[in-house]
């Protein structure tokens, strides 16, 4: 049995010694009822901005494998045009990903950086955030419960926003996200009505 630890490090050491490794995650779940509550566009300012690397770091002082992949995608691709003039990078084309990975590996070797893999290359090119199976399972369970509530009316539904945090124990709360009157979707719904 695990106790709540004041230190994340201590918690992980105890869990590792017992032979059990728990995956920690944070997730949010939104219940969207069109025209009744906040839509995805109303909540976009709650999400973190997309990660972009400074061009000077990519070009002159890469420190991470991701920098090398970005270099191959942003600088080497347009310069060499490996698949013909004007052909854009296609993150779903294995030949494009392989070419970028090879260029990134060359760049990484030049700067003594390790860790460029096909999966990392594809993740950087397509801006993929890795998912954990336990996170997917929690999302599926929460979605199923909310669908059951809405379909059968046996309980009040989610206010419309749920936050689940499993980083230092399990903590969850829900609240009602207000509609943003400046949201283009909300404005178009009010014009249609």
PDB file of C-alpha atoms in Angstrom:
ATOM      1  CA  UNK A   1       0.000   0.000   0.000  1.00  0.00           C
ATOM      2  CA  UNK A   2       1.348   3.432  -0.921  1.00  0.00           C
ATOM      3  CA  UNK A   3       1.157   6.439   1.290  1.00  0.00           C
ATOM      4  CA  UNK A   4       0.957  10.017   0.077  1.00  0.00           C
ATOM      5  CA  UNK A   5       4.523  11.248   0.022  1.00  0.00           C
ATOM      6  CA  UNK A   6       5.645  14.835   0.521  1.00  0.00           C
ATOM      7  CA  UNK A   7       8.348  14.273  -2.086  1.00  0.00           C
ATOM      8  CA  UNK A   8       7.688  13.110  -5.631  1.00  0.00           C
ATOM      9  CA  UNK A   9      11.207  11.651  -5.732  1.00  0.00           C
ATOM     10  CA  UNK A  10      10.645   9.616  -2.578  1.00  0.00           C
ATOM     11  CA  UNK A  11       7.331   8.348  -3.924  1.00  0.00           C
ATOM     12  CA  UNK A  12       8.917   7.141  -7.155  1.00  0.00           C
ATOM     13  CA  UNK A  13      11.815   5.471  -5.312  1.00  0.00           C
ATOM     14  CA  UNK A  14       9.414   3.560  -3.064  1.00  0.00           C
ATOM     15  CA  UNK A  15       7.291   2.518  -6.023  1.00  0.00           C
ATOM     16  CA  UNK A  16      10.334   1.427  -8.025  1.00  0.00           C
ATOM     17  CA  UNK A  17      11.691  -0.677  -5.131  1.00  0.00           C
ATOM     18  CA  UNK A  18       8.416  -2.571  -4.889  1.00  0.00           C
ATOM     19  CA  UNK A  19       8.635  -3.531  -8.548  1.00  0.00           C
ATOM     20  CA  UNK A  20       5.627  -1.430  -9.523  1.00  0.00           C
ATOM     21  CA  UNK A  21       5.912   1.663 -11.660  1.00  0.00           C
ATOM     22  CA  UNK A  22       2.942   3.998 -11.793  1.00  0.00           C
ATOM     23  CA  UNK A  23       2.531   6.309 -14.748  1.00  0.00           C
ATOM     24  CA  UNK A  24       1.618   9.822 -13.673  1.00  0.00           C
ATOM     25  CA  UNK A  25      -0.597  11.993 -15.793  1.00  0.00           C
ATOM     26  CA  UNK A  26      -2.829  15.019 -15.935  1.00  0.00           C
ATOM     27  CA  UNK A  27      -5.849  15.189 -18.220  1.00  0.00           C
ATOM     28  CA  UNK A  28      -8.810  17.402 -18.899  1.00  0.00           C
ATOM     29  CA  UNK A  29     -12.200  16.415 -20.212  1.00  0.00           C
ATOM     30  CA  UNK A  30     -14.782  18.761 -21.722  1.00  0.00           C
ATOM     31  CA  UNK A  31     -18.471  18.074 -22.180  1.00  0.00           C
ATOM     32  CA  UNK A  32     -19.531  20.132 -25.191  1.00  0.00           C
ATOM     33  CA  UNK A  33     -23.217  20.704 -25.844  1.00  0.00           C
ATOM     34  CA  UNK A  34     -23.520  22.920 -28.902  1.00  0.00           C
ATOM     35  CA  UNK A  35     -25.061  26.280 -28.112  1.00  0.00           C
ATOM     36  CA  UNK A  36     -25.331  25.535 -24.392  1.00  0.00           C
ATOM     37  CA  UNK A  37     -21.821  25.770 -22.981  1.00  0.00           C
ATOM     38  CA  UNK A  38     -18.287  26.802 -23.883  1.00  0.00           C
ATOM     39  CA  UNK A  39     -16.933  25.322 -27.112  1.00  0.00           C
ATOM     40  CA  UNK A  40     -13.317  24.356 -27.808  1.00  0.00           C
ATOM     41  CA  UNK A  41     -12.616  27.766 -29.354  1.00  0.00           C
ATOM     42  CA  UNK A  42     -13.818  29.451 -26.127  1.00  0.00           C
ATOM     43  CA  UNK A  43     -11.108  27.619 -24.187  1.00  0.00           C
ATOM     44  CA  UNK A  44      -8.136  27.867 -26.570  1.00  0.00           C
ATOM     45  CA  UNK A  45      -6.391  30.409 -24.340  1.00  0.00           C
ATOM     46  CA  UNK A  46      -6.187  27.722 -21.601  1.00  0.00           C
ATOM     47  CA  UNK A  47      -3.880  25.524 -23.674  1.00  0.00           C
ATOM     48  CA  UNK A  48      -0.105  26.048 -23.688  1.00  0.00           C
ATOM     49  CA  UNK A  49       1.418  27.671 -26.771  1.00  0.00           C
ATOM     50  CA  UNK A  50       3.047  25.507 -29.401  1.00  0.00           C
ATOM     51  CA  UNK A  51       6.733  24.853 -28.754  1.00  0.00           C
ATOM     52  CA  UNK A  52       9.013  26.530 -31.281  1.00  0.00           C
ATOM     53  CA  UNK A  53      12.789  26.591 -31.114  1.00  0.00           C
ATOM     54  CA  UNK A  54      14.778  29.775 -31.785  1.00  0.00           C
ATOM     55  CA  UNK A  55      16.309  29.656 -35.250  1.00  0.00           C
ATOM     56  CA  UNK A  56      19.736  30.665 -33.937  1.00  0.00           C
ATOM     57  CA  UNK A  57      19.742  27.616 -31.639  1.00  0.00           C
ATOM     58  CA  UNK A  58      18.710  25.320 -34.473  1.00  0.00           C
ATOM     59  CA  UNK A  59      21.285  26.755 -36.883  1.00  0.00           C
ATOM     60  CA  UNK A  60      24.317  27.279 -34.629  1.00  0.00           C
ATOM     61  CA  UNK A  61      24.086  25.633 -31.207  1.00  0.00           C
ATOM     62  CA  UNK A  62      21.752  22.624 -31.137  1.00  0.00           C
ATOM     63  CA  UNK A  63      21.600  20.924 -27.745  1.00  0.00           C
ATOM     64  CA  UNK A  64      18.731  18.467 -28.177  1.00  0.00           C
ATOM     65  CA  UNK A  65      17.841  15.836 -30.785  1.00  0.00           C
ATOM     66  CA  UNK A  66      14.699  17.884 -31.454  1.00  0.00           C
ATOM     67  CA  UNK A  67      16.884  20.807 -32.552  1.00  0.00           C
ATOM     68  CA  UNK A  68      18.600  18.561 -35.107  1.00  0.00           C
ATOM     69  CA  UNK A  69      15.268  17.355 -36.499  1.00  0.00           C
ATOM     70  CA  UNK A  70      14.003  20.931 -36.774  1.00  0.00           C
ATOM     71  CA  UNK A  71      17.237  21.897 -38.567  1.00  0.00           C
ATOM     72  CA  UNK A  72      16.715  19.120 -41.124  1.00  0.00           C
ATOM     73  CA  UNK A  73      13.072  20.099 -41.619  1.00  0.00           C
ATOM     74  CA  UNK A  74      13.396  23.894 -41.678  1.00  0.00           C
ATOM     75  CA  UNK A  75      16.838  24.491 -43.160  1.00  0.00           C
ATOM     76  CA  UNK A  76      18.119  21.385 -44.974  1.00  0.00           C
ATOM     77  CA  UNK A  77      14.838  20.454 -46.696  1.00  0.00           C
ATOM     78  CA  UNK A  78      14.302  23.758 -48.552  1.00  0.00           C
ATOM     79  CA  UNK A  79      18.003  24.012 -49.393  1.00  0.00           C
ATOM     80  CA  UNK A  80      18.410  20.506 -50.844  1.00  0.00           C
ATOM     81  CA  UNK A  81      14.842  19.905 -52.119  1.00  0.00           C
ATOM     82  CA  UNK A  82      15.304  16.113 -51.896  1.00  0.00           C
ATOM     83  CA  UNK A  83      12.019  15.181 -53.590  1.00  0.00           C
ATOM     84  CA  UNK A  84      11.906  17.898 -56.218  1.00  0.00           C
ATOM     85  CA  UNK A  85      11.350  21.611 -56.413  1.00  0.00           C
ATOM     86  CA  UNK A  86       8.478  22.926 -54.298  1.00  0.00           C
ATOM     87  CA  UNK A  87       7.656  19.601 -52.599  1.00  0.00           C
ATOM     88  CA  UNK A  88       6.612  20.299 -49.000  1.00  0.00           C
ATOM     89  CA  UNK A  89       7.410  18.037 -46.044  1.00  0.00           C
ATOM     90  CA  UNK A  90       4.723  15.382 -45.628  1.00  0.00           C
ATOM     91  CA  UNK A  91       4.745  13.982 -42.089  1.00  0.00           C
ATOM     92  CA  UNK A  92       2.776  10.947 -43.245  1.00  0.00           C
ATOM     93  CA  UNK A  93       5.250   9.962 -45.975  1.00  0.00           C
ATOM     94  CA  UNK A  94       7.836   7.477 -44.602  1.00  0.00           C
ATOM     95  CA  UNK A  95      10.390   8.517 -47.246  1.00  0.00           C
ATOM     96  CA  UNK A  96      10.186  12.159 -46.118  1.00  0.00           C
ATOM     97  CA  UNK A  97      10.510  11.221 -42.432  1.00  0.00           C
ATOM     98  CA  UNK A  98      13.435   8.891 -43.178  1.00  0.00           C
ATOM     99  CA  UNK A  99      15.254  11.600 -45.154  1.00  0.00           C
ATOM    100  CA  UNK A 100      14.761  14.129 -42.351  1.00  0.00           C
ATOM    101  CA  UNK A 101      15.884  11.548 -39.768  1.00  0.00           C
ATOM    102  CA  UNK A 102      19.104  10.795 -41.675  1.00  0.00           C
ATOM    103  CA  UNK A 103      19.919  14.512 -41.999  1.00  0.00           C
ATOM    104  CA  UNK A 104      19.110  15.005 -38.311  1.00  0.00           C
ATOM    105  CA  UNK A 105      21.376  12.075 -37.373  1.00  0.00           C
ATOM    106  CA  UNK A 106      24.236  13.604 -39.367  1.00  0.00           C
ATOM    107  CA  UNK A 107      23.678  16.939 -37.624  1.00  0.00           C
ATOM    108  CA  UNK A 108      23.445  15.251 -34.216  1.00  0.00           C
ATOM    109  CA  UNK A 109      26.708  13.345 -34.811  1.00  0.00           C
ATOM    110  CA  UNK A 110      28.404  16.623 -35.735  1.00  0.00           C
ATOM    111  CA  UNK A 111      27.450  18.116 -32.337  1.00  0.00           C
ATOM    112  CA  UNK A 112      27.738  14.927 -30.242  1.00  0.00           C
ATOM    113  CA  UNK A 113      23.991  14.635 -29.624  1.00  0.00           C
ATOM    114  CA  UNK A 114      22.344  11.238 -29.214  1.00  0.00           C
ATOM    115  CA  UNK A 115      18.719  10.189 -29.414  1.00  0.00           C
ATOM    116  CA  UNK A 116      17.515  10.925 -32.945  1.00  0.00           C
ATOM    117  CA  UNK A 117      15.078   8.147 -33.812  1.00  0.00           C
ATOM    118  CA  UNK A 118      12.353   7.623 -36.397  1.00  0.00           C
ATOM    119  CA  UNK A 119       9.661   8.039 -33.739  1.00  0.00           C
ATOM    120  CA  UNK A 120      11.187  11.270 -32.417  1.00  0.00           C
ATOM    121  CA  UNK A 121      11.574  12.619 -35.952  1.00  0.00           C
ATOM    122  CA  UNK A 122       7.960  11.879 -36.793  1.00  0.00           C
ATOM    123  CA  UNK A 123       6.843  13.394 -33.490  1.00  0.00           C
ATOM    124  CA  UNK A 124       8.723  16.636 -34.101  1.00  0.00           C
ATOM    125  CA  UNK A 125       7.666  16.936 -37.740  1.00  0.00           C
ATOM    126  CA  UNK A 126       3.982  16.260 -37.010  1.00  0.00           C
ATOM    127  CA  UNK A 127       3.934  17.978 -33.567  1.00  0.00           C
ATOM    128  CA  UNK A 128       2.807  14.752 -31.879  1.00  0.00           C
ATOM    129  CA  UNK A 129       2.439  14.704 -28.107  1.00  0.00           C
ATOM    130  CA  UNK A 130       3.012  11.141 -26.877  1.00  0.00           C
ATOM    131  CA  UNK A 131       0.058   9.555 -25.104  1.00  0.00           C
ATOM    132  CA  UNK A 132       0.246   7.057 -22.282  1.00  0.00           C
ATOM    133  CA  UNK A 133      -2.083   4.050 -22.227  1.00  0.00           C
ATOM    134  CA  UNK A 134      -3.265   4.864 -18.702  1.00  0.00           C
ATOM    135  CA  UNK A 135      -4.191   8.391 -19.790  1.00  0.00           C
ATOM    136  CA  UNK A 136      -6.181   7.023 -22.725  1.00  0.00           C
ATOM    137  CA  UNK A 137      -7.933   4.551 -20.417  1.00  0.00           C
ATOM    138  CA  UNK A 138      -8.886   7.299 -17.957  1.00  0.00           C
ATOM    139  CA  UNK A 139     -10.222   9.494 -20.776  1.00  0.00           C
ATOM    140  CA  UNK A 140     -12.249   6.598 -22.205  1.00  0.00           C
ATOM    141  CA  UNK A 141     -13.730   5.783 -18.786  1.00  0.00           C
ATOM    142  CA  UNK A 142     -14.645   9.399 -18.060  1.00  0.00           C
ATOM    143  CA  UNK A 143     -16.183   9.846 -21.512  1.00  0.00           C
ATOM    144  CA  UNK A 144     -18.230   6.654 -21.096  1.00  0.00           C
ATOM    145  CA  UNK A 145     -19.610   7.812 -17.750  1.00  0.00           C
ATOM    146  CA  UNK A 146     -20.557  11.214 -19.169  1.00  0.00           C
ATOM    147  CA  UNK A 147     -22.275   9.673 -22.216  1.00  0.00           C
ATOM    148  CA  UNK A 148     -24.233   7.399 -19.875  1.00  0.00           C
ATOM    149  CA  UNK A 149     -25.274  10.408 -17.758  1.00  0.00           C
ATOM    150  CA  UNK A 150     -26.451  12.391 -20.788  1.00  0.00           C
ATOM    151  CA  UNK A 151     -28.194   9.439 -22.472  1.00  0.00           C
ATOM    152  CA  UNK A 152     -29.991   8.063 -19.417  1.00  0.00           C
ATOM    153  CA  UNK A 153     -30.396  11.248 -17.359  1.00  0.00           C
ATOM    154  CA  UNK A 154     -29.652   9.229 -14.205  1.00  0.00           C
ATOM    155  CA  UNK A 155     -27.330  11.869 -12.799  1.00  0.00           C
ATOM    156  CA  UNK A 156     -26.316  15.445 -13.343  1.00  0.00           C
ATOM    157  CA  UNK A 157     -23.751  15.689 -16.094  1.00  0.00           C
ATOM    158  CA  UNK A 158     -20.325  17.193 -15.845  1.00  0.00           C
ATOM    159  CA  UNK A 159     -20.368  20.973 -15.384  1.00  0.00           C
ATOM    160  CA  UNK A 160     -18.454  20.910 -18.665  1.00  0.00           C
ATOM    161  CA  UNK A 161     -14.805  20.893 -17.623  1.00  0.00           C
ATOM    162  CA  UNK A 162     -13.018  18.192 -15.612  1.00  0.00           C
ATOM    163  CA  UNK A 163      -9.399  18.223 -14.524  1.00  0.00           C
ATOM    164  CA  UNK A 164      -7.808  14.956 -13.391  1.00  0.00           C
ATOM    165  CA  UNK A 165      -4.341  15.109 -11.830  1.00  0.00           C
ATOM    166  CA  UNK A 166      -2.424  11.974 -10.914  1.00  0.00           C
ATOM    167  CA  UNK A 167       1.005  13.446 -10.235  1.00  0.00           C
ATOM    168  CA  UNK A 168       1.053  13.333  -6.398  1.00  0.00           C
ATOM    169  CA  UNK A 169      -1.944  11.117  -5.687  1.00  0.00           C
ATOM    170  CA  UNK A 170      -5.317  11.355  -7.360  1.00  0.00           C
ATOM    171  CA  UNK A 171      -6.990  14.738  -7.448  1.00  0.00           C
ATOM    172  CA  UNK A 172      -9.925  15.711  -9.608  1.00  0.00           C
ATOM    173  CA  UNK A 173     -12.353  18.579  -9.821  1.00  0.00           C
ATOM    174  CA  UNK A 174     -14.886  19.927 -12.273  1.00  0.00           C
ATOM    175  CA  UNK A 175     -16.158  23.409 -12.941  1.00  0.00           C
ATOM    176  CA  UNK A 176     -18.231  25.254 -15.469  1.00  0.00           C
ATOM    177  CA  UNK A 177     -16.235  26.960 -18.191  1.00  0.00           C
ATOM    178  CA  UNK A 178     -18.002  30.139 -19.243  1.00  0.00           C
ATOM    179  CA  UNK A 179     -18.707  30.892 -22.884  1.00  0.00           C
ATOM    180  CA  UNK A 180     -16.395  33.507 -24.329  1.00  0.00           C
ATOM    181  CA  UNK A 181     -18.568  36.147 -25.999  1.00  0.00           C
ATOM    182  CA  UNK A 182     -15.586  37.165 -28.195  1.00  0.00           C
ATOM    183  CA  UNK A 183     -15.359  33.632 -29.587  1.00  0.00           C
ATOM    184  CA  UNK A 184     -16.179  33.561 -33.345  1.00  0.00           C
ATOM    185  CA  UNK A 185     -18.247  30.378 -32.966  1.00  0.00           C
ATOM    186  CA  UNK A 186     -20.371  31.845 -30.142  1.00  0.00           C
ATOM    187  CA  UNK A 187     -20.898  35.023 -32.187  1.00  0.00           C
ATOM    188  CA  UNK A 188     -21.992  33.034 -35.258  1.00  0.00           C
ATOM    189  CA  UNK A 189     -24.413  30.954 -33.127  1.00  0.00           C
ATOM    190  CA  UNK A 190     -25.993  34.121 -31.715  1.00  0.00           C
ATOM    191  CA  UNK A 191     -26.330  35.586 -35.246  1.00  0.00           C
ATOM    192  CA  UNK A 192     -28.030  32.401 -36.463  1.00  0.00           C
ATOM    193  CA  UNK A 193     -30.557  32.483 -33.605  1.00  0.00           C
TER     194      UNK A 193
END
